[in-house]
Coordinates of C-alpha atoms and ligand atoms in Angstrom, one line a residue:
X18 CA 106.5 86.4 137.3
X19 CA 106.2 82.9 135.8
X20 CA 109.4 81.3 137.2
X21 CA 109.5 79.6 133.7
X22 CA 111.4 82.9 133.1
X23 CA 114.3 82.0 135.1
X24 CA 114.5 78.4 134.7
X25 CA 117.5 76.7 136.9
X26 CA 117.2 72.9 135.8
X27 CA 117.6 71.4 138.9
X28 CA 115.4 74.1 141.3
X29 CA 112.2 73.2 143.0
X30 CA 109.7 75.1 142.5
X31 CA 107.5 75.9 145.9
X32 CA 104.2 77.9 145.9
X33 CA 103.2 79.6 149.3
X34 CA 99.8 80.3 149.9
X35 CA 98.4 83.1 152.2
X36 CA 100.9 85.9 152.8
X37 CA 100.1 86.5 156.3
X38 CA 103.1 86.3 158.9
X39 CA 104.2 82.9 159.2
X40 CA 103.3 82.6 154.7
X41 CA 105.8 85.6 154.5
X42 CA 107.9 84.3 156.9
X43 CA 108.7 81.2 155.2
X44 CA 108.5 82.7 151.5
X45 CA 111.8 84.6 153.1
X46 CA 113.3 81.5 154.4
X47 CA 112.6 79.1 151.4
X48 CA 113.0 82.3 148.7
X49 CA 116.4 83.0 149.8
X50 CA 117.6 80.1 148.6
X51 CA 119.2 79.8 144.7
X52 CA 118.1 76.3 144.5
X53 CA 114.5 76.9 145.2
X54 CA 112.1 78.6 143.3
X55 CA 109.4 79.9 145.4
X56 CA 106.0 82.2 144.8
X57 CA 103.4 83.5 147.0
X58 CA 99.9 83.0 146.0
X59 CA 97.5 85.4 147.4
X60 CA 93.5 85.5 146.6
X61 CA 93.7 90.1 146.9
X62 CA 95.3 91.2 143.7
X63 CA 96.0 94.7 145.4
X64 CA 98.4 92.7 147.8
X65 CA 99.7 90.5 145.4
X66 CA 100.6 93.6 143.6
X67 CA 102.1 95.2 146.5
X68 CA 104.0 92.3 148.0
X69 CA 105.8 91.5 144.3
X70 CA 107.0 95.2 143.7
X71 CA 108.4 95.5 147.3
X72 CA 109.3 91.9 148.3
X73 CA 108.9 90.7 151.8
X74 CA 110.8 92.7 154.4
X75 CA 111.6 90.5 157.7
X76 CA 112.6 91.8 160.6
X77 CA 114.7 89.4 162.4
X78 CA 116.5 90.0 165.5
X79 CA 119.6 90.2 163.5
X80 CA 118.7 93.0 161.6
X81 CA 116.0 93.8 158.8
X82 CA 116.4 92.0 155.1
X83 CA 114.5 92.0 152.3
X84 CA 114.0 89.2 150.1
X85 CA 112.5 88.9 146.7
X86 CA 109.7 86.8 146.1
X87 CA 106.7 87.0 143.3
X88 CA 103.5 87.3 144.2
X89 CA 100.4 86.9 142.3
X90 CA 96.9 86.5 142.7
X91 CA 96.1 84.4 139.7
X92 CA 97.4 81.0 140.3
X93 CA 97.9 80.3 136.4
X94 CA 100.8 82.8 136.1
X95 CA 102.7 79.8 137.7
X96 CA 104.1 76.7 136.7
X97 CA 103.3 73.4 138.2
X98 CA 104.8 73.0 142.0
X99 CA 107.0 70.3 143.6
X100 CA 105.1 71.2 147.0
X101 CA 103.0 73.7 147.9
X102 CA 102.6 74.7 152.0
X103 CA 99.0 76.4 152.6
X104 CA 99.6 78.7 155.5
X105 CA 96.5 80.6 155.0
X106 CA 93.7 80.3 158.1
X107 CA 92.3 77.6 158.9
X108 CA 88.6 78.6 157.8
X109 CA 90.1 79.5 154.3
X110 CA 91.7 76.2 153.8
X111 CA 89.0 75.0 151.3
X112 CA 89.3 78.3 149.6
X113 CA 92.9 77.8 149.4
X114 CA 92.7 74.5 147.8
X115 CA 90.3 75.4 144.9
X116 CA 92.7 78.8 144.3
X117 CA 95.8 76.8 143.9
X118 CA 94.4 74.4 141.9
X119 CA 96.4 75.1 138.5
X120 CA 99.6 74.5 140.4
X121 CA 98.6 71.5 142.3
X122 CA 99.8 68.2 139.9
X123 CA 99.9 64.4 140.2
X124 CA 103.5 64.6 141.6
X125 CA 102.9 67.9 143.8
X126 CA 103.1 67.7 147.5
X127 CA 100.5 69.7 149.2
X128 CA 101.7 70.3 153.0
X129 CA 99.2 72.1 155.4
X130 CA 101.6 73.6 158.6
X131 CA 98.3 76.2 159.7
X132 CA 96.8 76.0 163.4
X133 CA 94.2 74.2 164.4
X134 CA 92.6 70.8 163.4
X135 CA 90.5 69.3 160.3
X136 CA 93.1 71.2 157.6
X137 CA 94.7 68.2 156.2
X138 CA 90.8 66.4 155.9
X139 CA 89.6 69.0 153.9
X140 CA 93.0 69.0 151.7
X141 CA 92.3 65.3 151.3
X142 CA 88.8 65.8 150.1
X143 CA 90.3 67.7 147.4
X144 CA 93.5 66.8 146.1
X145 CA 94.5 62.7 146.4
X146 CA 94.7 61.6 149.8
X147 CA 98.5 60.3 148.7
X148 CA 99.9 63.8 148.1
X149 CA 98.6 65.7 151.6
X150 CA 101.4 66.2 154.3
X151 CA 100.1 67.9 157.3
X152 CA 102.8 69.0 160.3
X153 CA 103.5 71.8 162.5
X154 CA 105.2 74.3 163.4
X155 CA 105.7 76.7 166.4
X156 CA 108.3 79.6 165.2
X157 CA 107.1 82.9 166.2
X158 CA 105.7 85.8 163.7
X159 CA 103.8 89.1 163.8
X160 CA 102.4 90.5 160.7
X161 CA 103.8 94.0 160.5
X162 CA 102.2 95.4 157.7
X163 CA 101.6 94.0 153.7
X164 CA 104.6 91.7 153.2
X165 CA 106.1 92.9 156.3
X166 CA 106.9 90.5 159.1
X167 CA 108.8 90.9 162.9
X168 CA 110.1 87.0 163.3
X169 CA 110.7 86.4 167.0
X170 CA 111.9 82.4 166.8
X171 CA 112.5 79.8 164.0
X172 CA 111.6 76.6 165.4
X173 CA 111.1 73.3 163.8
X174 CA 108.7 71.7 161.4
X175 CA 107.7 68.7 162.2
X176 CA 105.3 67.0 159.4
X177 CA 104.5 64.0 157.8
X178 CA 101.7 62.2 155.6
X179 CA 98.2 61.4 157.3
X180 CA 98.3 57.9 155.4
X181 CA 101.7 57.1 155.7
X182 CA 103.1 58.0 151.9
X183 CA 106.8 58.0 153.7
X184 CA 108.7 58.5 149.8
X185 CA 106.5 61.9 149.4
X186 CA 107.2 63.1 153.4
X187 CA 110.9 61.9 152.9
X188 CA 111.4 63.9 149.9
X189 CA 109.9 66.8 151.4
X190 CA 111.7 66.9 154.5
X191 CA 114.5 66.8 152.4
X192 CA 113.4 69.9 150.1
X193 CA 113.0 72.1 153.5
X194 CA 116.0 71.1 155.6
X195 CA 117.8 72.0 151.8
X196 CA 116.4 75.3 153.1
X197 CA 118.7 74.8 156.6
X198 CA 115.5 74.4 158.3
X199 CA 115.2 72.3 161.1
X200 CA 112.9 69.4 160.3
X201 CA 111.6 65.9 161.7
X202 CA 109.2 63.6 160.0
X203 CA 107.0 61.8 162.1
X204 CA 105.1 58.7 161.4
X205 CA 101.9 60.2 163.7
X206 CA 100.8 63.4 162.6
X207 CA 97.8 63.3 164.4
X208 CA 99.4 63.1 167.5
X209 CA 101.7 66.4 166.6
X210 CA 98.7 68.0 165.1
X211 CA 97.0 67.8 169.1
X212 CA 99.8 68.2 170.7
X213 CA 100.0 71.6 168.9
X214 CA 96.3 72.7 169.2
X215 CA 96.8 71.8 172.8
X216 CA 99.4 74.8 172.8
X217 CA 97.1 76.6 170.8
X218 CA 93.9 75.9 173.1
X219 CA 95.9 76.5 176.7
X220 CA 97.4 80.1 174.9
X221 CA 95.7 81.7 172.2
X222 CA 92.4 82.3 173.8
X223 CA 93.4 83.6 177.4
X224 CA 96.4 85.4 175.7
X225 CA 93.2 87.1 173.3
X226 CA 90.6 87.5 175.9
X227 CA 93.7 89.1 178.6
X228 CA 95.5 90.8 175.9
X229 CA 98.2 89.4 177.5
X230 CA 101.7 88.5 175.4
X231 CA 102.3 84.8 176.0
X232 CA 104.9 85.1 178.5
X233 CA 102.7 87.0 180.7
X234 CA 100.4 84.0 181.0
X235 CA 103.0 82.8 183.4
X236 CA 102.9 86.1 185.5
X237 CA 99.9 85.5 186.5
X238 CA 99.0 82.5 188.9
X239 CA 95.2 82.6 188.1
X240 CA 95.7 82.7 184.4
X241 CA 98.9 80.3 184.3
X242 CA 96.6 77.5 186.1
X243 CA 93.7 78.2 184.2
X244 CA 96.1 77.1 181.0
X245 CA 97.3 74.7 182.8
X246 CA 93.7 73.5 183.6
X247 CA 92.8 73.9 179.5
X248 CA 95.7 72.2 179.1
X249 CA 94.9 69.2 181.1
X250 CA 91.8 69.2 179.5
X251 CA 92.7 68.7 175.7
X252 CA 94.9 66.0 177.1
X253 CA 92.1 64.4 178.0
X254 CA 90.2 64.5 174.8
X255 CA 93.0 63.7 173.2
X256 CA 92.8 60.1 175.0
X257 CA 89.2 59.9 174.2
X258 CA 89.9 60.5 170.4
X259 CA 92.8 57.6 171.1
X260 CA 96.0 60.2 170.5
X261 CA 98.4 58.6 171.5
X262 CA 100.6 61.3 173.9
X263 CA 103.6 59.5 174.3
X264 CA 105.9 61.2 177.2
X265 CA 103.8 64.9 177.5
X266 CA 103.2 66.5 180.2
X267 CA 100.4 69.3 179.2
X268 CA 101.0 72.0 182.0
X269 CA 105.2 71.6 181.7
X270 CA 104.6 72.6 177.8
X271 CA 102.6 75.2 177.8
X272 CA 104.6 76.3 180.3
X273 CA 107.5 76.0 178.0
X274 CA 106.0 77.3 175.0
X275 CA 105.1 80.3 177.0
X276 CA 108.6 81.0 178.0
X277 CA 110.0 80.0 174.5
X278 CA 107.8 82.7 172.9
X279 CA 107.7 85.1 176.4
X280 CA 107.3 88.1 174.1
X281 CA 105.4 86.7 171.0
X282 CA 101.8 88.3 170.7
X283 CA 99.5 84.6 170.0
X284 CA 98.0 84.5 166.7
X285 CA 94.5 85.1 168.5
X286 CA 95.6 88.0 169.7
X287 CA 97.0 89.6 166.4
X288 CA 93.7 88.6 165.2
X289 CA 92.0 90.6 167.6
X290 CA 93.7 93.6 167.6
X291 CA 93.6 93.9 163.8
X292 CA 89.5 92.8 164.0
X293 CA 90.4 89.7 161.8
X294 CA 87.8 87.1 162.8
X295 CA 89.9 84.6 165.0
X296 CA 90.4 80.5 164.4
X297 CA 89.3 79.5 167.8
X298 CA 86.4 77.2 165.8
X299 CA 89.2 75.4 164.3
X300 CA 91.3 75.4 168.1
X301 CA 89.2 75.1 170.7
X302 CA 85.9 74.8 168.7
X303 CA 87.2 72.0 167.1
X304 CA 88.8 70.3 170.7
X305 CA 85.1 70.6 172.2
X306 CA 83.4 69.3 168.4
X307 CA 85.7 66.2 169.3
X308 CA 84.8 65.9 172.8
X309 CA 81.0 65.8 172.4
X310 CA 81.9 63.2 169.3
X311 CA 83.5 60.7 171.5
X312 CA 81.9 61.1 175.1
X313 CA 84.2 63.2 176.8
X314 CA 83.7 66.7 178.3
X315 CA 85.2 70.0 177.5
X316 CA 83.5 72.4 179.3
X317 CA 86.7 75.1 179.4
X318 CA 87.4 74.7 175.6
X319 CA 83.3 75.1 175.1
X320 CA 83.4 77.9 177.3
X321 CA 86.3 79.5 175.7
X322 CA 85.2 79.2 172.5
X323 CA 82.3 81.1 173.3
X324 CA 84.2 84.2 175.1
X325 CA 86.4 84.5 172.0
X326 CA 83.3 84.5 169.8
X327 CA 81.6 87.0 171.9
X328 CA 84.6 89.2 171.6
X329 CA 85.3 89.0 168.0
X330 CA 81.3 89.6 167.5
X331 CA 81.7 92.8 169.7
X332 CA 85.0 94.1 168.0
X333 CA 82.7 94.0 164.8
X334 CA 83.4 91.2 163.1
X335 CA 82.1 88.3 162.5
Ligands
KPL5 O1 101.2 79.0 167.5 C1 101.1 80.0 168.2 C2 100.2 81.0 167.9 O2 100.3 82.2 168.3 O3 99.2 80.7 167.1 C3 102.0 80.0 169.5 C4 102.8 78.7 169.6 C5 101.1 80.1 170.7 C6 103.0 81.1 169.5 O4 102.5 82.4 169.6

């Protein structure tokens, strides 16, 4: 378990926290690697249990492989990480950061790539401000069963450090394209961070509400101008806040996240259907919190918000 057991003297050792699809997902990715040294950290010691004996299983439209990677509930079974990606949700973040404490040291990275905004601010209120990386990524993932994931597309991760600590993102983009992932630092993470809730806001919650896979958004015309409209409308908070868009046009990439993951069922609507309380308070909660702070109006992301509630509330959770 302690991956003191199989020291290699030049691996990296990378700690994954939350084993849902896109935590599996990369443990695969990053664990299939000799040079790297990865673990999953989960808080269910039943799971942990579960996911360790069997490994996780990935089911890649290649064909299925399974790839072994420990998993442990008790985060001082491990040794101290070189970077640690929290992929857990977005309302367990500051769980997740007091759980994988014992790992966390001076020199550790701590990269948040989970939906939604206001991760990397609570990860900054609890480890040093210098070692939080926040970034993004849109590949595609549905949670199967325990350590079991279907992975429809790998796309890039794009990340880099909230107050610009460009030797700690460097290093780390060079630790995951060692992996042959595709990466990009940027220097404005805020910017990537609402460009990718803007996804999320325009998808997630009509995808949940229609039960609709994302490329059927686009089927119909009501619902694919109504994301079009939400779209728009983050867009414009995002101006208010003072993002900076650079060239995006809002409608052309939802559009084009839509078609990229045509068959993908959104996070949001995973959530639903396995009555798992949703992050829409960190999505389009969060894009109407901003709104209200800085004198703009988001009466669709508000609305949404609401509707997505209202339906988690009446599938029984809460
Ligand atoms: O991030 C996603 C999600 O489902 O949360 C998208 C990009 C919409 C892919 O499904």
């Amino acid at each position: 378990m302690n991956r003191n057991d199989s020291p290699q003297s030049d691996s990296r050792n990378v700690i994954i926290v939350g084993p849902g699809a896109m935590g599996c997902l990369h443990a695969a990715l990053l664990g299939r690697m000799p040079h790297l040294d990865v673990a999953l950290l989960d808080y269910r010691t039943d799971r942990a249990e579960l996911i360790n004996e069997q490994g996780v299983i990935i089911e890649a439209p290649a064909g299925t492989y399974t790839v072994s990677v420990p998993c442990t509930a008790d985060a001082q079974e491990l040794s101290t990480a070189d970077l640690v990606i929290i992929f857990t949700k977005a309302y367990d973040t500051l769980a997740a950061a007091e759980h994988c404490g014992p790992v966390v040291g001076p020199e550790t990275a701590v990269l948040t790539l989970q939906n939604g905004l206001g991760n990397y601010q609570v990860l900054q209120q609890h480890f040093a401000a210098e070692q939080v990386l926040a970034g993004t990524t849109a590949s595609g993932a549905t949670l199967l069963g325990v350590g079991q994931v279907r992975q429809a597309g790998i796309s890039k991760i794009v990340l880099g450090s909230p107050i610009g600590n460009q030797a700690l993102a460097d290093s780390t983009v060079e630790l995951l394209k060692s992996a042959d992932l595709e990466v990009e630092l940027t220097a404005d993470v805020d910017a990537r961070l609402w460009r990718k809730v803007l996804i999320n806001c325009a998808i997630n919650p009509l995808t949940a509400l229609t039960r609709r896979r994302n490329g059927e958004l686009l089927e119909s015309a009501a619902l694919r101008d109504l994301a079009g409209q939400v779209a728009e409308e983050v867009y414009r908070v995002g101006q208010a806040v003072g993002i900076d868009w650079g060239e995006f046009d809002p409608r052309r990439e939802v559009e084009k996240v839509c078609q990229a993951t045509a068959t993908n069922q959104s996070s949001m609507l995973q959530d639903i259907l396995a009555g798992r309380r949703t992050e829409v308070e960190y999505i389009t909660g969060a894009v109407a919190n901003a709104a209200e702070r800085h004198g703009a109006a988001a009466p669709l992301c508000q609305c949404l918000t609401a509707l997505v509630e209202g339906l988690t509330e009446a599938e029984g959770e809460g």
